[in-house]
CSV table of C-alpha atoms and ligand atoms in Angstrom, one decimal:
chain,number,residue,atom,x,y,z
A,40,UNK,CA,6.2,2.2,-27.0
A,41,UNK,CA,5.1,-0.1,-29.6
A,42,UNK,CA,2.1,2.0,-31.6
A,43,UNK,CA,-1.5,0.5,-31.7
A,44,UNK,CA,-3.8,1.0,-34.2
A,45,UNK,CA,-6.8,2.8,-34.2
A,46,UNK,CA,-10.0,1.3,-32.5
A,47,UNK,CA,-7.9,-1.7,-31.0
A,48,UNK,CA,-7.9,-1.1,-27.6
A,49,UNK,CA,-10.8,-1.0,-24.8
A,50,UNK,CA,-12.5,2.5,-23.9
A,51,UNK,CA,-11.5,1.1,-20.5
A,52,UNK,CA,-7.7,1.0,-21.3
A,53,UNK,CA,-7.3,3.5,-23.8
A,54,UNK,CA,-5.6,6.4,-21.8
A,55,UNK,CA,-3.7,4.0,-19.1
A,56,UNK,CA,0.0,5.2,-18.6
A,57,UNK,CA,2.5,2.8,-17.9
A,58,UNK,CA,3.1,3.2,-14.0
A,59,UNK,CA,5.7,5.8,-13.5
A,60,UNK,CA,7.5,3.5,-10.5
A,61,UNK,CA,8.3,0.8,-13.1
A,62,UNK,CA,10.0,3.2,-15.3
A,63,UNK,CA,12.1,4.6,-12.3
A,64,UNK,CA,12.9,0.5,-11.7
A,65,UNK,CA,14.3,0.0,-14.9
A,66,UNK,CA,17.0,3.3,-14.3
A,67,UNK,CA,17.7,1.8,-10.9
A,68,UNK,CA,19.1,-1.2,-12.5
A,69,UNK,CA,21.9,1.0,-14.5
A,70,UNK,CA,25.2,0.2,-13.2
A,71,UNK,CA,26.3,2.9,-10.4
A,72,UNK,CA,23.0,4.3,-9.7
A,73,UNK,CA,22.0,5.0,-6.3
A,74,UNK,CA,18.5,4.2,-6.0
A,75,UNK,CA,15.8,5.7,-3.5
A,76,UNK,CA,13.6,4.4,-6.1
A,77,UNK,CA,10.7,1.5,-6.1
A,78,UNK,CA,9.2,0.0,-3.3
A,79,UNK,CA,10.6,-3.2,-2.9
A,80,UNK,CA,11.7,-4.6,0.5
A,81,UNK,CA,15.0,-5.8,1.1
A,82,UNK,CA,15.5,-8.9,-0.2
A,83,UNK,CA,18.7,-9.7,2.5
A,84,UNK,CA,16.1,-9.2,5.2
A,85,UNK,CA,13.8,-12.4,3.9
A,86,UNK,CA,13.8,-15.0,6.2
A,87,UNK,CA,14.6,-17.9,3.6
A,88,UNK,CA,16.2,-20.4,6.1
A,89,UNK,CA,12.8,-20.7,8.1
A,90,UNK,CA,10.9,-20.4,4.0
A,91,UNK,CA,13.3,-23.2,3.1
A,92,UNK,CA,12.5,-25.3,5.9
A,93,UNK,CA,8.5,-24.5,5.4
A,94,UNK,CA,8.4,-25.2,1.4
A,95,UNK,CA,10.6,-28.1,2.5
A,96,UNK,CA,8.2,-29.6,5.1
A,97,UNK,CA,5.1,-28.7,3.0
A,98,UNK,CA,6.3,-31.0,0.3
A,99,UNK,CA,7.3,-34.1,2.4
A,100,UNK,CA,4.0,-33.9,4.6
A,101,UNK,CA,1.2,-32.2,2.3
A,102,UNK,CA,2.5,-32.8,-1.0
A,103,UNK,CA,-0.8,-34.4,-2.7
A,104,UNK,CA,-3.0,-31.6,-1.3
A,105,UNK,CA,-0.1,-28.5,-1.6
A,106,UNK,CA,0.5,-28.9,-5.2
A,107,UNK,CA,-3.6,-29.8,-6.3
A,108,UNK,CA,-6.3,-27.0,-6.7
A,109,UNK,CA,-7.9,-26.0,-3.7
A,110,UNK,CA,-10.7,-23.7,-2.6
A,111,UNK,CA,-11.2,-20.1,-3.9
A,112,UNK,CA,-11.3,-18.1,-0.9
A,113,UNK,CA,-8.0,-19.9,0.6
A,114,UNK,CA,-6.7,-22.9,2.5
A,115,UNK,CA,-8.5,-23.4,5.8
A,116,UNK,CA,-5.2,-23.4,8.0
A,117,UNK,CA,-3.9,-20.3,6.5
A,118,UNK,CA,-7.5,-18.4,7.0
A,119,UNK,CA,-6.8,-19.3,10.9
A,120,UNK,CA,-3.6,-18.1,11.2
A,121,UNK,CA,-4.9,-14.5,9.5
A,122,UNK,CA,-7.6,-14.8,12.4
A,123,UNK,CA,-5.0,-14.8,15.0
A,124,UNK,CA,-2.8,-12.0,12.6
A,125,UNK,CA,-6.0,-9.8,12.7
A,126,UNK,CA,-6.4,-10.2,16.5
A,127,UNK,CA,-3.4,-9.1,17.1
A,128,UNK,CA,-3.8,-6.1,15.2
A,129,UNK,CA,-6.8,-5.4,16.8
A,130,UNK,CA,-9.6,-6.7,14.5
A,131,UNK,CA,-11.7,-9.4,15.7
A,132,UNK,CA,-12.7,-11.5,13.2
A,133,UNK,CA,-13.7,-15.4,12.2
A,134,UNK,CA,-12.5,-17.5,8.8
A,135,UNK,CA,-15.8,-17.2,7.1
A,136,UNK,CA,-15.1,-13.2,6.0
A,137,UNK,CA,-11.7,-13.7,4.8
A,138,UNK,CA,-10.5,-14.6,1.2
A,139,UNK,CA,-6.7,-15.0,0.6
A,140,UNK,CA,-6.4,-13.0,-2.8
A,141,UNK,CA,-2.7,-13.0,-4.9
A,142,UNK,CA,-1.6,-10.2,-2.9
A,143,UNK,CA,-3.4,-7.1,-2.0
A,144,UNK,CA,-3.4,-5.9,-5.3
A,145,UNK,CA,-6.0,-8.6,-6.5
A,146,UNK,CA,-8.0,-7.2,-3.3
A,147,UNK,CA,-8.6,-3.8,-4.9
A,148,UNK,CA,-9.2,-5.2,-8.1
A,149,UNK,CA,-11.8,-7.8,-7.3
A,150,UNK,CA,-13.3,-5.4,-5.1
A,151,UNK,CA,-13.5,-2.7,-7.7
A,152,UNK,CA,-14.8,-5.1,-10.2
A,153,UNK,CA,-17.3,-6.0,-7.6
A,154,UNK,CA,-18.8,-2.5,-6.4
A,155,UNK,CA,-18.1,0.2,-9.0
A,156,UNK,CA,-20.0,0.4,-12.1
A,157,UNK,CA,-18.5,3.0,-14.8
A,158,UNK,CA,-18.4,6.7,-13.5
A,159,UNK,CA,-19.2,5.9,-9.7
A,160,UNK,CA,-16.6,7.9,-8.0
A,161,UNK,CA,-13.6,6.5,-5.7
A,162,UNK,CA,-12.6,8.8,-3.4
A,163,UNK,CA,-9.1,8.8,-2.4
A,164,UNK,CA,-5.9,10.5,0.4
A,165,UNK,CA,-4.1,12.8,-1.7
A,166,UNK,CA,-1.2,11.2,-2.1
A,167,UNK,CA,-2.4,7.6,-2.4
A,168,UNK,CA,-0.9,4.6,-4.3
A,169,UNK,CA,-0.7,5.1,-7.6
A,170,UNK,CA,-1.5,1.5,-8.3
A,171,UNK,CA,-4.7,1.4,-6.7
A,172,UNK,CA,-5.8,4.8,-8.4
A,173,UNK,CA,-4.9,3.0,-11.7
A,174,UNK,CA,-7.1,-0.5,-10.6
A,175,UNK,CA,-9.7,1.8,-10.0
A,176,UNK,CA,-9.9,3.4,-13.4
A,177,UNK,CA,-9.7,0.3,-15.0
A,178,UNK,CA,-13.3,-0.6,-13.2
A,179,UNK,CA,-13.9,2.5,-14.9
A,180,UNK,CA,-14.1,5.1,-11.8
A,181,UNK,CA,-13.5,8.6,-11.1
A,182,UNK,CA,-10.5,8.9,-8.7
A,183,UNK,CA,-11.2,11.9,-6.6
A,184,UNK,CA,-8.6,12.8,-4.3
A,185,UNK,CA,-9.6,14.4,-1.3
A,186,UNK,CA,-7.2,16.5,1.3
A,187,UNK,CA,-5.0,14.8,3.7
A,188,UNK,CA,-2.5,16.1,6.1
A,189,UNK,CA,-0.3,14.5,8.5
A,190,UNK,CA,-2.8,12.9,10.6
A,191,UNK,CA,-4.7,11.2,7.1
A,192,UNK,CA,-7.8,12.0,5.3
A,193,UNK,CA,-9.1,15.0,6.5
A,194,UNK,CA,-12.9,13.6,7.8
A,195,UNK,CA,-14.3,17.4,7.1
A,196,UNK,CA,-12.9,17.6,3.7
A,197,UNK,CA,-14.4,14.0,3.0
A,198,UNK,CA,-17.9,14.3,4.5
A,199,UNK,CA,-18.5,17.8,2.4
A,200,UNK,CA,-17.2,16.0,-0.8
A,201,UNK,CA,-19.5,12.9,-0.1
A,202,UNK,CA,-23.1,15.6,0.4
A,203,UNK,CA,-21.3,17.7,-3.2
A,204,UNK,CA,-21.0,14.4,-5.5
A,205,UNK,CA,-24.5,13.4,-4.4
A,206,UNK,CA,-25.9,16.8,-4.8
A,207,UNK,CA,-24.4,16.3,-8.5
A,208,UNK,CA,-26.1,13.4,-9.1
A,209,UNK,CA,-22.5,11.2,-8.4
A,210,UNK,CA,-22.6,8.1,-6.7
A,211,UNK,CA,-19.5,8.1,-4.1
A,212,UNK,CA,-19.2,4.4,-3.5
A,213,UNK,CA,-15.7,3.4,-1.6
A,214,UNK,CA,-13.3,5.6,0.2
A,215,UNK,CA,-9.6,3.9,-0.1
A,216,UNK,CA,-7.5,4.7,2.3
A,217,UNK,CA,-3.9,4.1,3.8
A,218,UNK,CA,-3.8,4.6,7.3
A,219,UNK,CA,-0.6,3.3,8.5
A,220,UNK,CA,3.0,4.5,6.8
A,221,UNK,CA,1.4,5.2,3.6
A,222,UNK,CA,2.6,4.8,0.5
A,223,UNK,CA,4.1,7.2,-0.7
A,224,UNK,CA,3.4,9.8,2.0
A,225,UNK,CA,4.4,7.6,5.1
A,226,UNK,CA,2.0,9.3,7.6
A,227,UNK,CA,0.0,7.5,10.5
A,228,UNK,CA,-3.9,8.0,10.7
A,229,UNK,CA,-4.4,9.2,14.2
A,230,UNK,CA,-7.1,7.3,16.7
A,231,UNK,CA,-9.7,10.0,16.0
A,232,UNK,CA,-9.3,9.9,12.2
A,233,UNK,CA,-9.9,6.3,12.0
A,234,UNK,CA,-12.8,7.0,14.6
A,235,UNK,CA,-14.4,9.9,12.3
A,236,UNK,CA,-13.7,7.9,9.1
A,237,UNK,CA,-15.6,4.9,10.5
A,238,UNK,CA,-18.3,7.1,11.6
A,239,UNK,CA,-18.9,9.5,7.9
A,240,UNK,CA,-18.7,5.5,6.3
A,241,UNK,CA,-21.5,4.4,8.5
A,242,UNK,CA,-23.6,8.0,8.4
A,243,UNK,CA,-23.0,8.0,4.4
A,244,UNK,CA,-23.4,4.0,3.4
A,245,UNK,CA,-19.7,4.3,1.6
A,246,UNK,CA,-17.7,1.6,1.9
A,247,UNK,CA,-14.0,2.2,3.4
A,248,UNK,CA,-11.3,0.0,2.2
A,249,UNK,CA,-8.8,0.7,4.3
A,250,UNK,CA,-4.9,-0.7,2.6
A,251,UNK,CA,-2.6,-2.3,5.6
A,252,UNK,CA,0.6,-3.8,4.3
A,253,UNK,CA,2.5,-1.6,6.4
A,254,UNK,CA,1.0,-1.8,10.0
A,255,UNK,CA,3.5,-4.4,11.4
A,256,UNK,CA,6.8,-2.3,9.9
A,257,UNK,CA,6.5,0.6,13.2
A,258,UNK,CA,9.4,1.9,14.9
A,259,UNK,CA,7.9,3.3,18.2
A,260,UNK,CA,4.7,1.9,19.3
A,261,UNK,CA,2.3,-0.1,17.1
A,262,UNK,CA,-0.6,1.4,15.2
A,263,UNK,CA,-4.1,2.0,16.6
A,264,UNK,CA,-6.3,-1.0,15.9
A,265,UNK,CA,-7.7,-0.7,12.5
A,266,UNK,CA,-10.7,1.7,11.0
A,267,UNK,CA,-12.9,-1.6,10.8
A,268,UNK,CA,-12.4,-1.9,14.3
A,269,UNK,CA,-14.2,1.1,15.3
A,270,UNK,CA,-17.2,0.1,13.7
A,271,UNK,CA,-19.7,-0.7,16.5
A,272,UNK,CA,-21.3,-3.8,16.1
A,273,UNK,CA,-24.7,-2.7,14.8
A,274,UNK,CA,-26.3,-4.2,11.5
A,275,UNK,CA,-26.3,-1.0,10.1
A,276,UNK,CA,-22.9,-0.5,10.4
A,277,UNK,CA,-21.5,-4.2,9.5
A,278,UNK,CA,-21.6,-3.6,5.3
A,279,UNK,CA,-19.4,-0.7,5.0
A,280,UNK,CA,-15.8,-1.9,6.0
A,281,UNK,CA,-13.2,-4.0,4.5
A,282,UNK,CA,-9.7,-4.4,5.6
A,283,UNK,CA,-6.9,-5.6,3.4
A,284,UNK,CA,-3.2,-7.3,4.2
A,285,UNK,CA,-0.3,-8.8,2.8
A,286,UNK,CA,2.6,-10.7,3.8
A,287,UNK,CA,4.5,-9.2,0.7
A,288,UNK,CA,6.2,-6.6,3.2
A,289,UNK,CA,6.6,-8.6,6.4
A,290,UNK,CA,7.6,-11.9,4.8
A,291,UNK,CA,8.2,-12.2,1.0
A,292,UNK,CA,5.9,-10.2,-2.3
A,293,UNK,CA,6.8,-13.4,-4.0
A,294,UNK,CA,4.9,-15.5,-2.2
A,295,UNK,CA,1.9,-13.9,-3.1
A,296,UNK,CA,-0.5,-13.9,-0.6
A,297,UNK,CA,-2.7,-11.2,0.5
A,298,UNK,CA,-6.3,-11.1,2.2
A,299,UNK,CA,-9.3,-9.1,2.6
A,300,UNK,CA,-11.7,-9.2,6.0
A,301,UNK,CA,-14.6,-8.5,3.9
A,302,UNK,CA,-18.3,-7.7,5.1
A,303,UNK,CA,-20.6,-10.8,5.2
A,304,UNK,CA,-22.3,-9.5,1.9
A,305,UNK,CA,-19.5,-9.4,-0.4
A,306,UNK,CA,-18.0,-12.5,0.3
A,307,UNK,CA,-20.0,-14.4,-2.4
A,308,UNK,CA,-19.5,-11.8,-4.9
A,309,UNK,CA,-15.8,-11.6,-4.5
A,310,UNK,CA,-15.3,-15.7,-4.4
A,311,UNK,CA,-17.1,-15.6,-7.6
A,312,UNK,CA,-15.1,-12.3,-9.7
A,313,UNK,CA,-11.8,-14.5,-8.1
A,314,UNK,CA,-13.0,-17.5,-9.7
A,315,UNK,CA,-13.0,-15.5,-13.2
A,316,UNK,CA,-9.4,-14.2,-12.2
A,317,UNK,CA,-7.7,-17.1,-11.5
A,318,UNK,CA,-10.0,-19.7,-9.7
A,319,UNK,CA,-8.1,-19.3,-6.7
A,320,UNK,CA,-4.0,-18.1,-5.7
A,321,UNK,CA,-1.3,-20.6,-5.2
A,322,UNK,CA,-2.4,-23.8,-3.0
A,323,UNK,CA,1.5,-24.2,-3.1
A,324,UNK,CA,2.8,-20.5,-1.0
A,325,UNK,CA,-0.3,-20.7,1.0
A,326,UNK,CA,0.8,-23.9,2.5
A,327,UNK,CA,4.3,-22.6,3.1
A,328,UNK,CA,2.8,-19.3,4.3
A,329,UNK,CA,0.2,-21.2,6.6
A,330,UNK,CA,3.5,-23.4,7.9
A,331,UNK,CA,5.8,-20.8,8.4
A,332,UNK,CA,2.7,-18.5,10.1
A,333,UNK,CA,2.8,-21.7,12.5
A,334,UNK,CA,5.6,-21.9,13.1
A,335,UNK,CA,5.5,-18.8,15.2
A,336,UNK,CA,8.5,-17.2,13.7
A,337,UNK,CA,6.5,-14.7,12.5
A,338,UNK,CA,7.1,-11.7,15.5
A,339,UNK,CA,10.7,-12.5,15.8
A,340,UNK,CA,11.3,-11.8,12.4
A,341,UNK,CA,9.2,-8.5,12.4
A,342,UNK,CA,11.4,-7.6,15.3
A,343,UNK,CA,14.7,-7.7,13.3
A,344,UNK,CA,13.0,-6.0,9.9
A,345,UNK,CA,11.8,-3.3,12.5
A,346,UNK,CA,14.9,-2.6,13.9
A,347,UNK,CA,16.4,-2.7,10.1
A,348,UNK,CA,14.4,-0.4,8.5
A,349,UNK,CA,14.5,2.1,11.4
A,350,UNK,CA,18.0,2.3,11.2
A,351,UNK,CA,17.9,2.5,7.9
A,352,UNK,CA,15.2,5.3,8.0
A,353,UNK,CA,17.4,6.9,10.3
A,354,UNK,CA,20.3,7.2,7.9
A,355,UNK,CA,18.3,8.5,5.1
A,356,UNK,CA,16.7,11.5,7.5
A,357,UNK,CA,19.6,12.5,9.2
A,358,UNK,CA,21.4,12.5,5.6
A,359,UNK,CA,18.7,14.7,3.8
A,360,UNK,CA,18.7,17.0,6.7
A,361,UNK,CA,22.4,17.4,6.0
A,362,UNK,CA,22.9,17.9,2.5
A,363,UNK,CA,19.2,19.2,1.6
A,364,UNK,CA,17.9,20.4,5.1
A,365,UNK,CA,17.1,24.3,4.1
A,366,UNK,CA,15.6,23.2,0.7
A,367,UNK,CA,13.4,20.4,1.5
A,368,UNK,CA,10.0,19.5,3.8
A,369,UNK,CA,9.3,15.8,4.9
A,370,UNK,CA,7.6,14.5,7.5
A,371,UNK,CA,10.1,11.5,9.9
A,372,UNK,CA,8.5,8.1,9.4
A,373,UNK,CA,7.3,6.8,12.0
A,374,UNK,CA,7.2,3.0,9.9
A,375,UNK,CA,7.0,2.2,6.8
A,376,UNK,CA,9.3,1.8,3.8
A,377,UNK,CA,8.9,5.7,2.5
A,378,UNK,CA,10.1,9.5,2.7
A,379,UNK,CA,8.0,11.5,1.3
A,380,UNK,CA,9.2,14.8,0.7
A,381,UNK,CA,8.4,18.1,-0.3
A,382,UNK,CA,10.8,20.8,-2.7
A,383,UNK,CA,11.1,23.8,-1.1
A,384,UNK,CA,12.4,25.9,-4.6
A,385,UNK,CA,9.9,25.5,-6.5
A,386,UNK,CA,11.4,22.9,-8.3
A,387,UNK,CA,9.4,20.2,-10.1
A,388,UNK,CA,10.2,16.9,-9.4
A,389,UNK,CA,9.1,15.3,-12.8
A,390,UNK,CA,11.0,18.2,-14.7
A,391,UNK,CA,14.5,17.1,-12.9
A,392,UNK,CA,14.3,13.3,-12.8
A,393,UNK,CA,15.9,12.7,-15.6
A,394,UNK,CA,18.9,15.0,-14.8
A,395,UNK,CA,19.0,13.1,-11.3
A,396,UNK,CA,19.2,9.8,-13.5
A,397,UNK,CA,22.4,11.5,-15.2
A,398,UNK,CA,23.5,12.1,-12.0
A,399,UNK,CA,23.2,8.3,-10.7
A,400,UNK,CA,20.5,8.8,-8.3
A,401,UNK,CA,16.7,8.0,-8.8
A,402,UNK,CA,14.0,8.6,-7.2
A,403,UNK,CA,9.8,8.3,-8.2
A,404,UNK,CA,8.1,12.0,-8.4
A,405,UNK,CA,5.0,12.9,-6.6
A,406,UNK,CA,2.9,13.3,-9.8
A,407,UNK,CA,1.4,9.3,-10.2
A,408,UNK,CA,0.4,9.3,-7.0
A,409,UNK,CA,-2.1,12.0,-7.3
A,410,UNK,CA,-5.6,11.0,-8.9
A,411,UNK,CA,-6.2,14.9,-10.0
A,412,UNK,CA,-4.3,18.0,-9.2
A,413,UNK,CA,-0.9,16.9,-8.8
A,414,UNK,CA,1.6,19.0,-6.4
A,415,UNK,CA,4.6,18.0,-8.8
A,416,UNK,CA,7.0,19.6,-6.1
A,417,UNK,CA,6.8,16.2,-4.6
A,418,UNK,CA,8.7,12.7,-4.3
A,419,UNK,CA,8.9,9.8,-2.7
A,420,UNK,CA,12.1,8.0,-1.6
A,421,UNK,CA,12.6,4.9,-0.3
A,422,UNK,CA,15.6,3.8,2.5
A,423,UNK,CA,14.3,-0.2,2.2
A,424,UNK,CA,16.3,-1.4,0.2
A,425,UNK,CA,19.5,1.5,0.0
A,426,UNK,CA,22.6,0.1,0.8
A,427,UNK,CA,24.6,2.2,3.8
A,428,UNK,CA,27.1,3.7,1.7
A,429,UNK,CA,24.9,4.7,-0.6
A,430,UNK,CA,22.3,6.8,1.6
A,431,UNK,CA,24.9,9.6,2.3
A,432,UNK,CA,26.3,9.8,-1.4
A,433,UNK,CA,22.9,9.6,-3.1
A,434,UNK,CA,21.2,12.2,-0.7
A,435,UNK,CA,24.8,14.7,-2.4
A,436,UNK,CA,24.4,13.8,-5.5
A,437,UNK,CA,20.2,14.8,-5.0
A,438,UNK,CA,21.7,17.7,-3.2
A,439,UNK,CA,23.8,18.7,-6.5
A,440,UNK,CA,20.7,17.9,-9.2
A,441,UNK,CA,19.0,20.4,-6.9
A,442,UNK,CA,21.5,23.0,-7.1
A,443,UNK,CA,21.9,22.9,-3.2
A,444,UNK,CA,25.8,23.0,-2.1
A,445,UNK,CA,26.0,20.2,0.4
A,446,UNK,CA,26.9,21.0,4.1
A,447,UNK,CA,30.2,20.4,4.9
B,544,LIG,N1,-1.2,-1.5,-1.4
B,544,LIG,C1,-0.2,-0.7,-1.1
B,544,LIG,C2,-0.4,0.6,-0.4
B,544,LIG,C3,1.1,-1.1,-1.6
B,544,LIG,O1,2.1,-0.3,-1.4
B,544,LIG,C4,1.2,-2.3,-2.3
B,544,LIG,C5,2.6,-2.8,-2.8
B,544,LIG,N2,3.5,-1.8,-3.2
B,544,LIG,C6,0.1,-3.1,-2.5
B,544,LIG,C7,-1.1,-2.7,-2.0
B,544,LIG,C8,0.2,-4.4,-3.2
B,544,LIG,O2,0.9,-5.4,-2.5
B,544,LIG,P1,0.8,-6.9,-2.7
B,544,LIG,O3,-0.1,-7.2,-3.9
B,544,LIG,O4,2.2,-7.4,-3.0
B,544,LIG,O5,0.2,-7.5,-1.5
């Protein structure tokens, strides 16, 4: 890294560390590796026939109004058609509360900038996305991870760490979580989770952001509706939930569009911090998104990704149970993009990454994705975008960096 002098940087940025995902990224790209790497979808499965006839269409019939500016919180027609995306997720909602950001990510951040003022506490599912944990600090919170298991946050865990950071004078002020095929740790918030998290929000006054690019990417049965959704309908209730999407993992992260279902109250003070960010995302994709939304091609697509990824989750299960069964935990997706699993041996994951790389097999450690006591016998792997071939060879050559003899 290039060195920086003294003083230059920004209390605020001073102890950032690259993100540990991007660093695994650049090994993927080394000729013959075999990468479980990164989170990317699978850029084969993009449905650029239907894009190409939408960014097509958009420029012979809306040209004038696609490429000017346009409003911050998002073109009209796109707004409606994440009405109708919201309703079918369970999520009643109207235009007026949702702001198309430049993907998710500018959701957390906007919202961070927003609510937290330096040392108000963030209080997170341990694992969580490292990204957001980073966003976070850089609104200069204190990430606090609180204990999940395979059914989400654990609402006992978070209730008595809401009452001990008041008692210490801390202000807990948003609860972030994933609940469906988290990244990294894949698991599904059950019913009453998202029932008891809506109700400590409500009892505490903390805001939940709850994360949901992953909803639509099931392999069973779809989700329960959303943690907003279980909110009654009571004014007291009404400030302290905020959903957030994206079509990054359902259409295209390219496109860059993501929104946030906010509560009435923060719609004006997010429109204005996205004014400072970048006065509004690209009028340009959200036409095409808003056309190709219309064109109803949407569910047919998710179908065939579904039916991908499952497979393709299948494959990479079945293959670590083979060549790593007796030395490794992980919990079978039920949707999602991620394995997340656990070393049996005692092995850290951040300690053997770089032999794995010698190896020609990469994967992203556990550690980032912890906001405070990592459990570094962790990693995450992702079957998106692993080729076939390559599932049962890089799971041996895993197998072998972990000094497990593969199965015959
Ligand atoms: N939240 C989660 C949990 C994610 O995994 C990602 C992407 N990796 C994002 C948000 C950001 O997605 P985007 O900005 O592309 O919508």
């Amino acid at each position: 890294m290039t060195e920086i002098s003294e003083g230059r940087l920004s209390s605020r940025v001073r102890n950032l560390q690259p993100s540990a995902i991007r660093r695994m990224l650049a090994a993927s790209s080394r000729p013959g590796m075999i990468s479980f790497a990164g989170g990317l979808p699978a850029p084969e499965l993009f449905d650029v026939s239907e894009l190409q006839e939408a960014a097509g269409a958009v420029l012979s019939r809306n040209s004038h109004s696609a490429l000017q500016y346009g409003a911050t919180e998002g073109v009209i027609g796109l707004r409606e058609e994440l009405v109708q995306i919201m309703n079918r997720r369970g999520l009643r909602t109207d235009v007026d509360k949702i702001i198309v950001t430049t993907g998710a990510q500018q959701a957390l951040e906007l919202i961070g900038k927003v609510i937290l003022d330096k040392g108000d506490v963030v209080l997170v599912e341990r694992p969580t996305y490292t990204t957001a944990i980073q966003t976070f600090r850089l609104c200069g919170a204190n990430v606090l991870g609180v204990d999940s298991d395979n059914d989400g946050l654990r609402t006992d865990a978070l209730e008595r760490k809401i009452l001990e950071l008041r008692y210490q004078g801390l202000r807990p002020r948003m609860i972030y979580v994933i609940p469906n095929f988290s990244n990294p740790a894949g698991w599904l918030t059950s019913i009453e989770r998202r029932r008891l998290i809506a109700e400590v929000a409500v009892r505490q006054k903390v805001l939940v952001v709850e994360d949901d690019p992953y909803g639509d990417i099931y392999f069973g049965s779809p989700p329960a509706p959303p943690i907003y959704a279980f909110a009654d309908k009571s004014k007291e209730s009404a400030p302290w939930f905020c959903y957030l999407g994206s079509l990054s993992k359902i259409v295209a992260p390219g496109l860059r569009i993501g929104w946030a279902v906010l509560p009435s109250d923060l719609v004006q003070p997010i429109t204005i911090a996205k004014q400072g960010s970048d006065l509004q995302g690209s009028t340009y994709t959200q036409y095409v998104a808003q056309y190709y939304l219309r064109s109803g091609r949407l569910p047919e697509h998710l179908l065939m990704i579904r039916k991908a990824y499952s497979e393709r989750c299948k494959l990479l299960s079945e293959a670590l149970r083979r060549n790593l069964g007796h030395r490794v935990e992980y919990l079978q997706p039920k949707g999602g993009l991620f394995v997340w699993v656990k070393l049996l041996n005692d092995i850290n994951a951040e300690d053997v990454v770089e032999k794995a790389i010698a190896h020609g097999v990469v994967y992203v450690p556990g550690g980032p994705f912890y906001s405070d006591n990592p459990n570094l016998d962790t990693l995450r792997l992702t079957f998106a975008t692993a080729q076939q071939g390559d599932i049962e060879e890089g799971t041996r050559r895993l197998a072998a960096v972990l000094c497990v003899e593969p199965r015959a």
